[in-house]
Amino acid sequence: MQKIQQEPKQNNILFDIWNNSNFSLWMLCFLLFCGFFYMLRSVLLPFVLGIILGYLFDPLASKLQKLKISRTFATILVFIIVILIAVPFVAIIVGVIDNQLSIFVEAAPTYIASFMQKTEPLLRSLQEYFPSLEADNLKTMFSQNISQTFQFSGRLLQGLMKNSMAVVNLISLLLITPVVAFYMLRDWDMFVKKVDNLLPRKSQKGIRNIFQKIDKALSGFIRGQLSVCVILGTYYAVSLKLIGLELGLLVGFIAGLISFIPYVGSITGFVLSIILALSQFSGYTKVFEVIVIFGIGQFVEGNFLTPKLVGDNIGLHPVWVMFSLLAGGVLLGFLGLMIAVPVAAVIAILLRTGLQKYQQSNLYKGS
């Protein structure tokens, strides 16, 4: 009789969890937050970017505070340092990219024609294995389509940089983001303290532990991965320019910018560099030099940069990272791309914590 009474209780554990008032409240808050975030996604970019900047520079402001400097004055000093470094750097980068895009638009047809001429033997050999393919038709189709695609992409990027609406959005971003970042950086400790005071007393220790794991993962990704992208982008851009690649600076910048996506940045930069080397130079020496440059870059990134600057803090599988970026881009556009990996890291930590709790529960142990 006693066993009969215990079995329904054990079978209803999941039902009790779902009907738990605290759990229901947290789920309701989470769903409302997601709905609110999605509806206002078009205006949230400068605010999210400001919060990220506040989080990014909080350790520097905290170190200045230890020198007996007030938080407000420390925040002002951080902003002065960032402006003195960032403004000249951004101005140089924008000028270089605009110049490279102009060269790209003008030289694309020539590069495509040269590339197709060098790959003609490969097309001829493909025709031997696939008689239905006509090498001349393939050559014409590839050259026309690729040339048009490259020219369109270049003009689109140039247009975005000079378009009036893009300029308006950029100005609003530049005006709102610094203000949000200033107040977030100045009041960061106060926000953390207020959130900590709102935590349920019974679960305070466990929630703090989860927040510490999330902070470790996010700091590892945002600060570490940003450093990796800047270092790799600079290395690829300078190295490709030194070997004489005409668009080396642009390709290196692109490779570094998307290096936070596992393998995608290096593969994209490598393929573009090989195409440019084949199109621009007669021999295969430059192709070999490109292979060496990217081989060294991958070795340094995998063995030194990522382990030292990022480490294993984020603990995300590359497939999960790529899925989160695609999902974020589809749902929220550029804003989604910005927050995709941090959100994926938070979800992964919460799932791991939930699995640990489950494995410690009577439901898993069967007792």
XYZ file of C-alpha atoms in Angstrom, residues 49-296:
248
model
C 25.896 48.459 -27.834
C 26.116 50.963 -24.966
C 25.520 48.211 -22.396
C 28.197 46.051 -24.044
C 30.689 48.934 -23.963
C 29.868 49.613 -20.301
C 30.445 45.952 -19.479
C 33.602 45.870 -21.599
C 35.320 48.792 -19.843
C 34.039 48.115 -16.307
C 37.302 46.372 -15.206
C 39.350 49.423 -16.290
C 37.066 51.810 -14.371
C 37.236 49.520 -11.310
C 41.050 49.573 -11.427
C 41.026 53.368 -11.547
C 38.660 53.377 -8.554
C 41.264 51.453 -6.552
C 43.550 54.475 -7.011
C 41.108 56.455 -4.819
C 39.381 58.017 -7.850
C 35.607 58.508 -7.818
C 33.560 56.311 -10.143
C 32.336 59.313 -12.174
C 35.846 60.671 -12.699
C 37.121 57.160 -13.498
C 34.383 56.830 -16.134
C 35.364 60.178 -17.675
C 39.022 59.101 -17.798
C 38.072 55.810 -19.483
C 36.045 57.691 -22.101
C 38.911 60.106 -22.798
C 41.338 57.193 -23.265
C 38.919 55.317 -25.540
C 38.185 58.430 -27.670
C 41.883 59.257 -28.083
C 42.541 55.708 -29.314
C 39.313 54.847 -31.143
C 38.599 58.020 -33.177
C 41.907 58.100 -35.136
C 41.802 54.305 -35.534
C 38.227 54.299 -36.906
C 38.983 57.244 -39.230
C 41.987 55.407 -40.690
C 40.053 52.129 -41.055
C 37.076 53.799 -42.787
C 39.400 55.637 -45.200
C 41.333 52.468 -46.057
C 38.151 50.412 -46.571
C 36.590 53.071 -48.801
C 39.763 53.197 -50.912
C 39.951 49.407 -51.153
C 36.279 49.178 -52.147
C 36.864 51.676 -54.990
C 39.767 49.564 -56.259
C 37.646 46.436 -55.854
C 34.758 47.770 -57.969
C 37.086 48.930 -60.760
C 39.367 45.864 -60.818
C 36.757 43.120 -60.343
C 36.141 42.421 -64.072
C 39.900 42.237 -64.778
C 40.532 39.926 -61.843
C 37.650 37.657 -62.802
C 38.827 37.423 -66.427
C 42.370 36.589 -65.309
C 41.132 34.014 -62.808
C 38.912 32.312 -65.376
C 41.778 32.195 -67.872
C 43.994 30.400 -65.354
C 41.269 27.959 -64.364
C 40.417 27.121 -67.987
C 42.627 23.973 -67.958
C 40.686 22.761 -64.919
C 37.392 23.333 -66.736
C 38.733 21.429 -69.749
C 39.679 18.493 -67.538
C 36.225 18.561 -65.942
C 34.709 18.282 -69.411
C 36.617 15.026 -69.938
C 34.914 13.497 -66.884
C 31.569 15.178 -67.575
C 31.122 15.337 -71.372
C 27.794 17.165 -71.082
C 29.583 20.193 -69.641
C 30.877 22.702 -72.141
C 33.950 24.494 -70.876
C 33.342 27.653 -72.928
C 29.794 27.994 -71.658
C 30.914 27.381 -68.073
C 33.675 29.927 -68.437
C 31.297 32.570 -69.810
C 28.647 31.858 -67.193
C 31.091 31.965 -64.261
C 32.905 35.060 -65.453
C 29.703 37.030 -66.070
C 27.916 35.994 -62.879
C 30.908 36.340 -60.572
C 31.919 39.673 -62.095
C 28.400 41.064 -61.704
C 28.151 39.723 -58.153
C 31.482 41.238 -57.124
C 30.698 44.588 -58.704
C 27.244 44.661 -57.119
C 28.682 43.774 -53.691
C 31.304 46.484 -53.929
C 28.816 49.149 -55.024
C 26.395 48.045 -52.315
C 29.050 48.443 -49.608
C 30.070 51.830 -50.977
C 26.431 52.885 -51.161
C 25.822 51.855 -47.565
C 28.746 53.986 -46.446
C 27.442 57.057 -48.320
C 23.659 56.527 -48.215
C 21.805 59.302 -46.386
C 19.713 56.964 -44.211
C 22.794 54.952 -43.309
C 24.500 58.200 -42.294
C 21.462 59.216 -40.196
C 21.418 55.828 -38.462
C 25.154 56.036 -37.894
C 24.859 59.521 -36.393
C 22.040 58.399 -34.067
C 24.168 55.408 -33.093
C 27.157 57.665 -32.393
C 25.019 60.080 -30.344
C 23.012 57.608 -28.242
C 25.551 54.836 -27.689
C 28.167 56.971 -25.844
C 25.497 58.386 -23.514
C 24.164 54.924 -22.656
C 27.711 53.568 -22.287
C 28.678 56.444 -19.950
C 25.764 55.922 -17.570
C 26.085 52.127 -17.679
C 29.803 52.333 -16.899
C 29.323 54.898 -14.139
C 26.438 53.047 -12.472
C 27.484 49.444 -13.255
C 28.275 48.514 -9.647
C 25.015 50.076 -8.496
C 23.016 48.037 -11.050
C 24.780 44.835 -9.974
C 24.043 45.586 -6.311
C 20.363 46.288 -6.993
C 19.958 43.065 -8.975
C 21.729 41.157 -6.192
C 19.349 42.619 -3.601
C 16.342 41.447 -5.644
C 17.474 37.806 -5.714
C 15.357 35.358 -3.686
C 17.099 34.843 -0.326
C 16.677 31.071 -0.484
C 18.296 30.732 -3.939
C 20.698 33.672 -3.707
C 23.884 31.597 -3.483
C 22.981 29.375 -6.423
C 21.931 32.294 -8.645
C 25.123 34.183 -7.792
C 27.121 31.130 -8.822
C 25.293 31.027 -12.186
C 25.881 34.773 -12.717
C 29.589 34.301 -12.002
C 29.779 31.563 -14.644
C 27.912 33.769 -17.123
C 30.217 36.722 -16.376
C 33.287 34.518 -16.890
C 31.941 33.220 -20.211
C 30.873 36.630 -21.515
C 34.087 38.380 -20.497
C 36.063 35.565 -22.113
C 34.145 35.963 -25.355
C 33.633 39.734 -25.607
C 37.030 40.901 -24.393
C 39.033 37.885 -25.530
C 37.445 37.325 -28.938
C 37.526 41.031 -29.744
C 41.279 41.008 -29.099
C 41.696 37.911 -31.275
C 39.741 39.519 -34.152
C 41.801 42.743 -34.001
C 45.137 40.885 -33.866
C 44.242 38.461 -36.671
C 42.736 41.197 -38.850
C 45.856 43.342 -38.458
C 48.157 40.379 -39.140
C 46.296 39.214 -42.266
C 45.872 42.746 -43.661
C 49.526 43.734 -43.184
C 50.905 40.366 -44.365
C 48.762 40.246 -47.522
C 49.655 43.854 -48.317
C 53.378 43.131 -47.863
C 53.336 40.299 -50.405
C 51.766 42.694 -52.911
C 48.093 41.682 -52.903
C 46.271 44.762 -54.194
C 43.170 44.203 -52.049
C 45.089 42.614 -49.180
C 44.018 45.208 -46.623
C 40.313 44.679 -47.385
C 40.583 40.870 -47.375
C 42.582 40.908 -44.130
C 40.029 43.198 -42.500
C 37.154 40.912 -43.573
C 38.996 37.805 -42.346
C 39.674 39.398 -38.962
C 36.168 40.846 -38.610
C 34.435 37.463 -38.958
C 37.075 35.451 -37.099
C 34.676 35.095 -34.163
C 32.774 32.569 -36.323
C 34.795 29.325 -36.048
C 36.790 28.659 -39.254
C 34.593 30.981 -41.359
C 36.878 34.024 -41.075
C 40.076 32.183 -41.977
C 38.443 30.139 -44.772
C 36.810 33.236 -46.318
C 40.049 35.215 -46.192
C 42.053 32.269 -47.535
C 39.736 31.635 -50.520
C 39.546 35.339 -51.448
C 43.333 35.683 -51.148
C 43.948 32.634 -53.367
C 41.572 34.008 -56.019
C 43.288 37.409 -55.909
C 46.778 35.857 -56.037
C 45.825 33.748 -59.071
C 44.196 36.750 -60.759
C 46.888 39.306 -60.015
C 50.141 37.352 -60.482
C 51.397 35.099 -63.266
C 53.176 32.421 -61.218
C 52.195 30.385 -58.168
C 54.744 31.891 -55.766
C 52.206 34.307 -54.291
C 49.692 31.485 -53.872
C 52.264 29.626 -51.785
C 52.917 32.797 -49.746
C 49.167 33.146 -49.080
C 49.056 29.523 -47.884
C 51.994 30.214 -45.534
C 50.377 33.412 -44.166
C 47.086 31.716 -43.331
C 48.844 28.596 -42.044
C 50.838 30.717 -39.585
